[in-house]
Amino acid sequence: MRYNVAQLLKEQSGHTRQYTLREAIDALDPEIAPLSPLAGTVQLIRTADGIFVLGNLHTSLELTCARCLVPFALPLEFSLEEEFRPTIDIHTGATLPLTADDEVATRIDAHHEIDLSEVVRQGILLAIPPGPICRSKCAGLCAICGKNLNEGACDCKRDEIDPRFEKLKELLDKK
Ligand SMILES: [Zn+2]
Ligand SMILES: [Zn+2]
């Protein structure tokens, strides 16, 4: 996920390069379990201050369903929109001062290279839905016996109340 932008930095604002990306991301983050490589397009656009990265990327991840706890595959699409800024002046070779909003992840290094791995890592983590579920109608696990109800019903009495609501039931029964 590294791109050398030395030539693009010498060009005028608005000039672009387009790349097709296809790269394994197994080592990107311990929380990310990819089932397929990261793929898509990356457009690098020369701006007044640096290089704007526009990415349209997709992969698929193995996640654990929050309801039934079974692993499932989630196709994931996300976009990147980040401006990378040079640390070295391309014309003079002088070190450029960093501004307050320069992050390490979006610096163009001393070899005029952009490394997308950190912004990709953040983009994937942000794109994963909280409490992912394997299907919209996932029946989850029986709260009593723990059986995966997607595989069929169990014999537990369905009218049994969640122990946390027993106090509420008492209150309701009072009237
Ligand atoms: Zn599920
Ligand atoms: Zn049960």
XYZ file of C-alpha atoms and ligand atoms in Angstrom:
177
model
C 0.000 0.000 0.000
C 2.929 2.304 -0.621
C 3.014 4.781 -3.446
C 5.922 6.919 -4.521
C 4.573 10.392 -5.238
C 7.848 12.209 -6.051
C 6.803 12.796 -9.647
C 3.257 13.838 -8.762
C 4.589 16.320 -6.178
C 6.469 18.074 -8.983
C 3.260 18.529 -10.955
C 0.603 21.200 -10.628
C -2.500 21.077 -8.441
C -5.216 18.914 -9.952
C -2.928 16.382 -11.588
C -3.854 12.824 -10.678
C -2.679 9.242 -10.739
C -4.999 6.288 -10.563
C -4.056 2.876 -9.237
C -5.785 -0.443 -8.880
C -5.141 -1.922 -5.489
C -5.196 -5.572 -4.540
C -3.283 -6.506 -1.437
C -3.443 -9.000 1.421
C -4.252 -7.335 4.745
C -3.842 -10.287 7.100
C -1.172 -8.518 9.143
C -2.929 -5.152 9.311
C -4.531 -5.407 12.746
C -5.162 -8.247 15.223
C -8.856 -7.248 15.321
C -9.247 -7.534 11.557
C -9.711 -11.079 10.185
C -9.825 -10.697 6.403
C -11.353 -13.409 4.198
C -10.213 -11.759 0.985
C -7.571 -9.232 -0.057
C -8.256 -5.523 0.029
C -9.172 -4.385 -3.479
C -10.390 -1.312 -5.276
C -9.118 1.910 -6.766
C -6.918 4.618 -5.340
C -6.744 8.057 -6.875
C -3.919 10.400 -5.878
C -4.580 14.065 -6.588
C -1.975 16.814 -6.312
C -3.277 19.639 -4.090
C -1.679 22.942 -3.158
C -0.371 21.442 0.093
C 0.207 17.805 -0.719
C -1.576 14.768 -2.113
C -5.257 14.032 -1.637
C -6.022 10.313 -1.518
C -9.401 9.157 -2.727
C -9.925 5.429 -2.319
C -12.886 3.173 -3.041
C -12.043 -0.109 -1.428
C -13.648 -3.364 -0.494
C -12.793 -6.593 1.286
C -14.624 -9.156 3.368
C -14.044 -9.883 7.013
C -14.813 -12.698 9.359
C -16.822 -11.379 12.286
C -18.592 -13.049 15.181
C -22.361 -12.555 15.290
C -23.342 -10.557 18.380
C -26.548 -12.618 18.773
C -25.696 -16.242 17.968
C -21.889 -16.007 18.416
C -21.235 -17.891 15.156
C -18.526 -16.506 12.812
C -19.821 -15.123 9.528
C -18.481 -13.278 6.489
C -19.242 -9.589 6.160
C -18.555 -7.864 2.824
C -17.207 -4.418 3.614
C -17.006 -1.370 1.371
C -15.488 1.881 2.460
C -13.906 4.984 1.047
C -10.785 6.904 1.982
C -10.541 10.672 1.792
C -7.281 11.877 3.293
C -4.787 14.564 2.457
C -1.179 13.525 2.849
C 1.389 16.254 3.382
C 5.081 16.213 2.540
C 7.760 16.257 5.235
C 10.462 17.189 2.715
C 10.207 19.911 0.076
C 10.298 18.121 -3.284
C 12.201 20.954 -4.987
C 14.740 21.996 -2.338
C 15.041 18.878 -0.161
C 14.480 21.054 2.924
C 12.636 19.623 5.909
C 9.165 21.118 6.150
C 7.712 22.273 9.463
C 4.831 20.145 10.755
C 1.563 21.831 11.508
C -0.755 21.009 14.405
C -3.040 18.803 12.335
C -0.308 16.763 10.687
C -0.759 13.174 11.770
C 1.918 10.530 11.395
C -0.513 8.398 9.357
C -0.869 11.074 6.674
C 2.726 12.187 6.195
C 4.595 11.724 2.958
C 7.925 10.314 4.141
C 11.454 11.438 3.327
C 11.498 9.135 0.279
C 8.327 10.849 -1.020
C 6.290 7.762 -0.299
C 2.713 7.517 0.905
C 1.810 4.538 3.062
C -1.915 3.891 3.142
C -1.847 1.072 5.679
C -2.715 3.150 8.753
C -5.589 5.072 7.144
C -6.862 1.799 5.660
C -6.695 0.163 9.094
C -8.680 3.039 10.627
C -11.133 3.016 7.699
C -11.871 -0.686 8.130
C -12.331 -0.421 11.898
C -14.761 2.490 11.395
C -16.702 0.592 8.715
C -17.354 -2.456 10.916
C -20.870 -2.044 12.346
C -21.136 -2.176 16.132
C -22.806 -5.400 17.298
C -22.603 -7.106 13.895
C -25.237 -9.785 13.198
C -24.999 -12.697 10.770
C -28.417 -12.038 9.152
C -31.162 -9.519 9.796
C -33.424 -12.178 11.339
C -30.778 -13.946 13.417
C -32.736 -15.681 16.194
C -29.751 -15.682 18.557
C -29.162 -18.114 21.398
C -31.772 -19.406 23.844
C -31.251 -17.473 27.068
C -31.968 -20.631 29.068
C -30.187 -23.535 27.342
C -27.848 -21.611 25.021
C -28.971 -23.432 21.869
C -28.501 -21.591 18.583
C -32.127 -20.913 17.645
C -31.212 -20.468 13.962
C -30.761 -24.257 13.913
C -34.216 -24.927 15.321
C -36.272 -24.401 18.462
C -35.378 -25.846 21.833
C -37.654 -27.314 24.481
C -37.334 -24.478 26.972
C -40.530 -22.785 28.107
C -40.710 -19.602 26.091
C -42.848 -17.773 28.694
C -40.138 -17.876 31.325
C -39.167 -14.393 32.251
C -35.684 -12.944 32.177
C -34.548 -12.927 35.842
C -33.597 -9.266 35.481
C -37.276 -8.420 34.942
C -38.679 -10.407 37.869
C -38.887 -7.288 40.019
C -40.853 -5.557 37.274
C -43.210 -8.528 36.997
C -43.892 -8.329 40.758
C -44.725 -4.661 40.447
C -47.029 -5.247 37.505
C -48.790 -8.156 39.250
C -49.628 -5.926 42.259
C -52.514 -4.091 40.645
Zn -26.312 -14.727 14.270
Zn -33.532 -23.353 25.246
